[in-house]
Structures are given as structure tokens and as C-alpha cells.
């Protein structure tokens, strides 16, 4: 019973993104849309675009390679990989990371899926395992390529990236409280059938479903804990695009009778604005953005975290930064300067090149090789005998 008293949470976090990016002004000009719709209407400025030799596995491996020098692997007995950009229907993407990062053999490796909520499912499972065996640690990787059909309303919200987190007892970054508010409702707002590389999306329905889920998860959380929104200093809401988080926040504040506005979410929106949607990773990239960019010292303050996955599943939970959390971010390159350097090192695409890359994505498993483009530490080299091949590039990775 006393295990619940041991603080558990995120001991360290690292972020990775792609080799390329598209300034949304390029997309706006080429498709004859006022750029204000993207910059202000959606709250997005750039989107990360994967090279042909990048995918959820290579991005996840990149993030994990930044994490491990700061954490080591002692006591790690589980690796959870969350994604909705899965590369195989059977094998966990995490198993590729296990060999690429040369992890110890006595580890359970599993993939989690429930749209953008999958990262939180993996994190909560990790927290529960650590609470039960506090000497163990769990690696959680959330990685996605958010790829929508061209000329769809979701196209400007695309993006790609990954986070890797070490979950442990007595964490050095963020302690996470044991009680959550949870929510499930069967709704077809966004889904991707097995034969499609892009999702089917009812965009406006998904926005309503997201906000209903926020209220539902919050009410469950408040009923179970007696917490008021005013007890929470900042919020990070899942961010498929920045405006979604702003709308959701307004809805929650109205619902709770809290008069605070965007000042309590602003710092968490900065990284996502220039990366785009990263599905399972988006909430945690937002968390990193808040921790790195908020002027005020957040040590010991309670932060509200909201995770949403279409379909739909949601969770509201609370974490508190630990003393020295900014130093901890620096150890994994998740501080502001290092992330800015990583984002600035991406190669900007023109609209025709971006569309050519979009069209070149393959979903078959015939033999092929990919051109060597990524500057990340690992690359997807192609398919041989129906097996996906991942190899080290010998490079440390941009911003690492
Ligand atoms: N300058 C400033 N703002 C502008 C503008 C301009 N020139 N033109 C339009 N806008 C604003 C609109 O007023 C709107 O803001 P509001 O919602 O605050 O009123 C915003 O830009 C978006 O316009 P809208 O017409 O609603 O966009 P859309 O229908 O083309 O696409 C989504 C919006 C969300 C449907 C689309 O991005 C999508 O499908 N995304 C993927 C699904 C998703 O992420 N869902 C979220 C929950 S998971």
C-alpha cells in the first residue's frame, strides 16, 4: 500500500524531429489560402516533414539516443512505444529501438495504440509498474508522423516528431500524481483503416469531441480529487494545432468558472507551433515547451495535463516539476536553446519538393532502398525480403 507514497514520474525527457520542414507560408501561397488562417486561425507556423529514410521508428530511436546518455539503462525492464504511425501490424516498433540502442536483453517491449492518447496510456502503464516495483525504470517512447491527404483541411496541421521519457521513482523532472480523470466515448471523428496511409477525419466533429472529452475527463478528475482548476498553475492540453489547445482551454475555464486565459497555456504552445502535430508525442512536446519556456519557476507547482485520442479516449492528470528541472532538460537537449537549434537545423522545403515527398511515401513491402537524407543518428534504409531495415548513420543527430 505504501508504494503509492513514493513519488513516481518522468525522470528525463528528450525530443526529436525530422530532417525537413515546410514553412506554412509556402503551403498557403501555393494553395491560395491567406497565411493568417494558418498562423492565427490554426496557430501553426512550420511543420516538420520526414525524409524518405525517416519514420516513427527512426524518430523514436533519435529521441531515445538523446535520453540514454543522461539516464543510463540500469534497472530498465520495460520499453513502451506509443504510435499511430505503426510500421508493422505485429511487431512492436520498440523492438527495433531495443537493438538500435543496444538495450539489455531482459526487457519487455510493447507497442501502445489509441490515436494521440497512446503516449499517455504508455506513460500511465509505466507509472503503475514503477509504483509496484520502485527499483525498476520504464522507457516510454511516443513517436508519430502526422500525415494527412493533400488538399485536405488537416494538411496544414501535419508534423512529425518523437519524445523519449524515462519513468522512475524519485524522478528529477516531473512527479506525477496517482489519480487521473479518464473518459471513453465511441465516436468516429478520426480513424485510419489498414489500407490507407492517411486518416479519415471529420475535423469539426473531432474538435467538439475533444472538448467534450476534456470536460468529461476533468469532471471525473475533480470528483475523485476535489481539485479546482484554480489549484493548478499551468495547463498543457493535447495540441494537434495550437488553436485547438486555446479553444479547449477556454471551454475548460468557462466550465470551471475560472477567469484565467491563455497566459497559463502559452509557453506550452511554442514548440508545437513550429513542429506541427505529432499525435502521441504532442502533449509531451508541449510539456517540454512549458518547462523550458515558462519564465516563472514552476518547481512544486501543480500542472494540469490533458491527453486526447480520437475514437475517443481522454485523460486529465497532474504533475509537478521537481527542483532543478531546467538543468535536467539541458542534459537531454530538451532546453530552449537546444530545441531551437534542432528546429533551426531542419532543411526548409519548397512546396513542390514537399508534395513530392508526400507522394513518395510507400505502403507496400516489396524490396526497395531509401535515399540517405536524414542527419539523425538512425535511418530507415528500406525493405529487404519484406523486412524493414534500420541502420545507424554514424551522425549524432541535429541539435543533439
Ligand atoms: N486569418 C485569420 N484566421 C483565419 C483566417 C484568416 N485569413 N481564415 C480563417 N481563419 C480562422 C477561422 O476563423 C478558424 O478560427 P476559429 O475556429 O477560431 O473561428 C480557423 O482559422 C480555422 O478555420 P476553419 O475554416 O475552421 O478551418 P478548416 O475547416 O479548414 O480546418 C480543422 C480546421 C481543424 C477541421 C482541420 O485543421 C483538421 O481537419 N485538422 C485535423 C483534425 C484535428 O486536428 N482535430 C483536432 C482534434 S484531435
Short mmCIF file of N, CA, C and O in Angstrom, two decimals, residues 55-57 79-83 85-100 109-113 384-390:
data_model
loop_
_atom_site.label_atom_id
_atom_site.label_comp_id
_atom_site.label_asym_id
_atom_site.label_seq_id
_atom_site.Cartn_x
_atom_site.Cartn_y
_atom_site.Cartn_z
N UNK A 55 11.04 7.65 -40.20
CA UNK A 55 9.68 7.23 -39.85
C UNK A 55 9.56 7.22 -38.33
O UNK A 55 10.46 7.70 -37.62
N UNK A 56 8.46 6.69 -37.83
CA UNK A 56 8.25 6.73 -36.38
C UNK A 56 9.36 5.99 -35.63
O UNK A 56 9.75 6.39 -34.53
N UNK A 57 9.89 4.95 -36.25
CA UNK A 57 10.96 4.18 -35.58
C UNK A 57 12.25 4.99 -35.52
O UNK A 57 12.88 5.13 -34.46
N UNK A 79 10.11 -1.33 -22.10
CA UNK A 79 10.17 -0.27 -23.11
C UNK A 79 8.81 -0.23 -23.79
O UNK A 79 8.39 -1.19 -24.42
N UNK A 80 8.11 0.87 -23.59
CA UNK A 80 6.78 1.04 -24.19
C UNK A 80 6.86 2.06 -25.32
O UNK A 80 7.35 3.18 -25.11
N UNK A 81 6.37 1.66 -26.47
CA UNK A 81 6.43 2.53 -27.66
C UNK A 81 5.00 2.84 -28.08
O UNK A 81 4.22 1.94 -28.41
N UNK A 82 4.63 4.10 -28.05
CA UNK A 82 3.29 4.52 -28.45
C UNK A 82 3.34 5.18 -29.81
O UNK A 82 4.19 6.04 -30.05
N UNK A 83 2.44 4.77 -30.69
CA UNK A 83 2.39 5.39 -32.02
C UNK A 83 1.08 5.06 -32.70
O UNK A 83 0.44 4.05 -32.39
N UNK A 85 1.47 5.60 -36.07
CA UNK A 85 2.15 5.53 -37.37
C UNK A 85 2.93 4.23 -37.42
O UNK A 85 4.07 4.18 -37.88
N UNK A 86 2.28 3.18 -36.95
CA UNK A 86 2.94 1.89 -36.79
C UNK A 86 3.51 1.39 -38.12
O UNK A 86 2.91 1.60 -39.17
N UNK A 87 4.65 0.73 -38.07
CA UNK A 87 5.26 0.22 -39.31
C UNK A 87 4.99 -1.27 -39.50
O UNK A 87 5.37 -1.83 -40.53
N UNK A 88 4.34 -1.90 -38.53
CA UNK A 88 4.07 -3.33 -38.65
C UNK A 88 2.82 -3.67 -37.83
O UNK A 88 2.61 -3.08 -36.76
N UNK A 89 2.02 -4.61 -38.34
CA UNK A 89 0.80 -4.97 -37.62
C UNK A 89 1.07 -5.91 -36.45
O UNK A 89 0.18 -6.12 -35.61
N UNK A 90 2.25 -6.51 -36.40
CA UNK A 90 2.51 -7.49 -35.35
C UNK A 90 3.66 -7.09 -34.42
O UNK A 90 3.50 -7.06 -33.21
N UNK A 91 4.79 -6.77 -35.02
CA UNK A 91 5.99 -6.49 -34.22
C UNK A 91 5.93 -5.08 -33.64
O UNK A 91 5.58 -4.13 -34.34
N UNK A 92 6.28 -4.95 -32.37
CA UNK A 92 6.33 -3.63 -31.75
C UNK A 92 7.47 -2.81 -32.34
O UNK A 92 8.60 -3.30 -32.46
N UNK A 93 7.18 -1.55 -32.66
CA UNK A 93 8.24 -0.65 -33.13
C UNK A 93 9.36 -0.56 -32.11
O UNK A 93 10.52 -0.33 -32.45
N UNK A 94 9.01 -0.75 -30.84
CA UNK A 94 10.01 -0.66 -29.77
C UNK A 94 11.12 -1.68 -29.90
O UNK A 94 12.26 -1.45 -29.45
N UNK A 95 10.82 -2.82 -30.52
CA UNK A 95 11.85 -3.86 -30.63
C UNK A 95 12.99 -3.39 -31.53
O UNK A 95 14.16 -3.71 -31.31
N UNK A 96 12.67 -2.61 -32.55
CA UNK A 96 13.75 -2.04 -33.38
C UNK A 96 14.65 -1.14 -32.52
O UNK A 96 15.87 -1.15 -32.65
N UNK A 97 14.02 -0.34 -31.65
CA UNK A 97 14.81 0.56 -30.80
C UNK A 97 15.69 -0.24 -29.85
O UNK A 97 16.82 0.15 -29.54
N UNK A 98 15.14 -1.36 -29.40
CA UNK A 98 15.88 -2.20 -28.47
C UNK A 98 17.23 -2.60 -29.06
O UNK A 98 18.26 -2.52 -28.40
N UNK A 99 17.22 -2.97 -30.35
CA UNK A 99 18.51 -3.36 -30.93
C UNK A 99 19.34 -2.14 -31.36
O UNK A 99 20.55 -2.11 -31.14
N UNK A 100 18.67 -1.11 -31.91
CA UNK A 100 19.44 0.07 -32.36
C UNK A 100 20.18 0.73 -31.20
O UNK A 100 21.29 1.24 -31.36
N UNK A 109 9.03 -5.40 -24.22
CA UNK A 109 8.88 -4.33 -25.20
C UNK A 109 7.51 -4.46 -25.87
O UNK A 109 7.20 -5.50 -26.41
N UNK A 110 6.72 -3.39 -25.80
CA UNK A 110 5.33 -3.44 -26.28
C UNK A 110 4.98 -2.14 -26.99
O UNK A 110 5.48 -1.08 -26.63
N UNK A 111 4.08 -2.24 -27.96
CA UNK A 111 3.55 -1.04 -28.62
C UNK A 111 2.14 -0.73 -28.12
O UNK A 111 1.34 -1.64 -27.93
N UNK A 112 1.86 0.54 -27.92
CA UNK A 112 0.55 1.01 -27.45
C UNK A 112 -0.14 1.81 -28.55
O UNK A 112 0.51 2.60 -29.22
N UNK A 113 -1.46 1.63 -28.66
CA UNK A 113 -2.19 2.43 -29.65
C UNK A 113 -3.56 2.85 -29.15
O UNK A 113 -4.34 2.02 -28.71
N UNK A 384 13.85 -5.20 -47.27
CA UNK A 384 14.56 -6.32 -47.91
C UNK A 384 13.86 -7.60 -47.45
O UNK A 384 13.71 -7.84 -46.25
N UNK A 385 13.42 -8.39 -48.42
CA UNK A 385 12.70 -9.63 -48.10
C UNK A 385 11.55 -9.36 -47.13
O UNK A 385 11.33 -10.10 -46.18
N UNK A 386 10.87 -8.25 -47.34
CA UNK A 386 9.69 -7.81 -46.58
C UNK A 386 10.01 -7.37 -45.15
O UNK A 386 9.12 -7.14 -44.34
N UNK A 387 11.29 -7.25 -44.84
CA UNK A 387 11.70 -6.80 -43.51
C UNK A 387 12.19 -5.36 -43.61
O UNK A 387 12.95 -5.01 -44.50
N UNK A 388 11.73 -4.52 -42.68
CA UNK A 388 12.21 -3.13 -42.67
C UNK A 388 13.60 -3.08 -42.05
O UNK A 388 13.85 -3.67 -40.99
N UNK A 389 14.49 -2.36 -42.71
CA UNK A 389 15.89 -2.31 -42.29
C UNK A 389 16.18 -0.93 -41.69
O UNK A 389 15.94 0.09 -42.34
N UNK A 390 16.70 -0.91 -40.47
CA UNK A 390 17.11 0.33 -39.80
C UNK A 390 18.61 0.25 -39.52
O UNK A 390 19.09 -0.78 -39.04
#
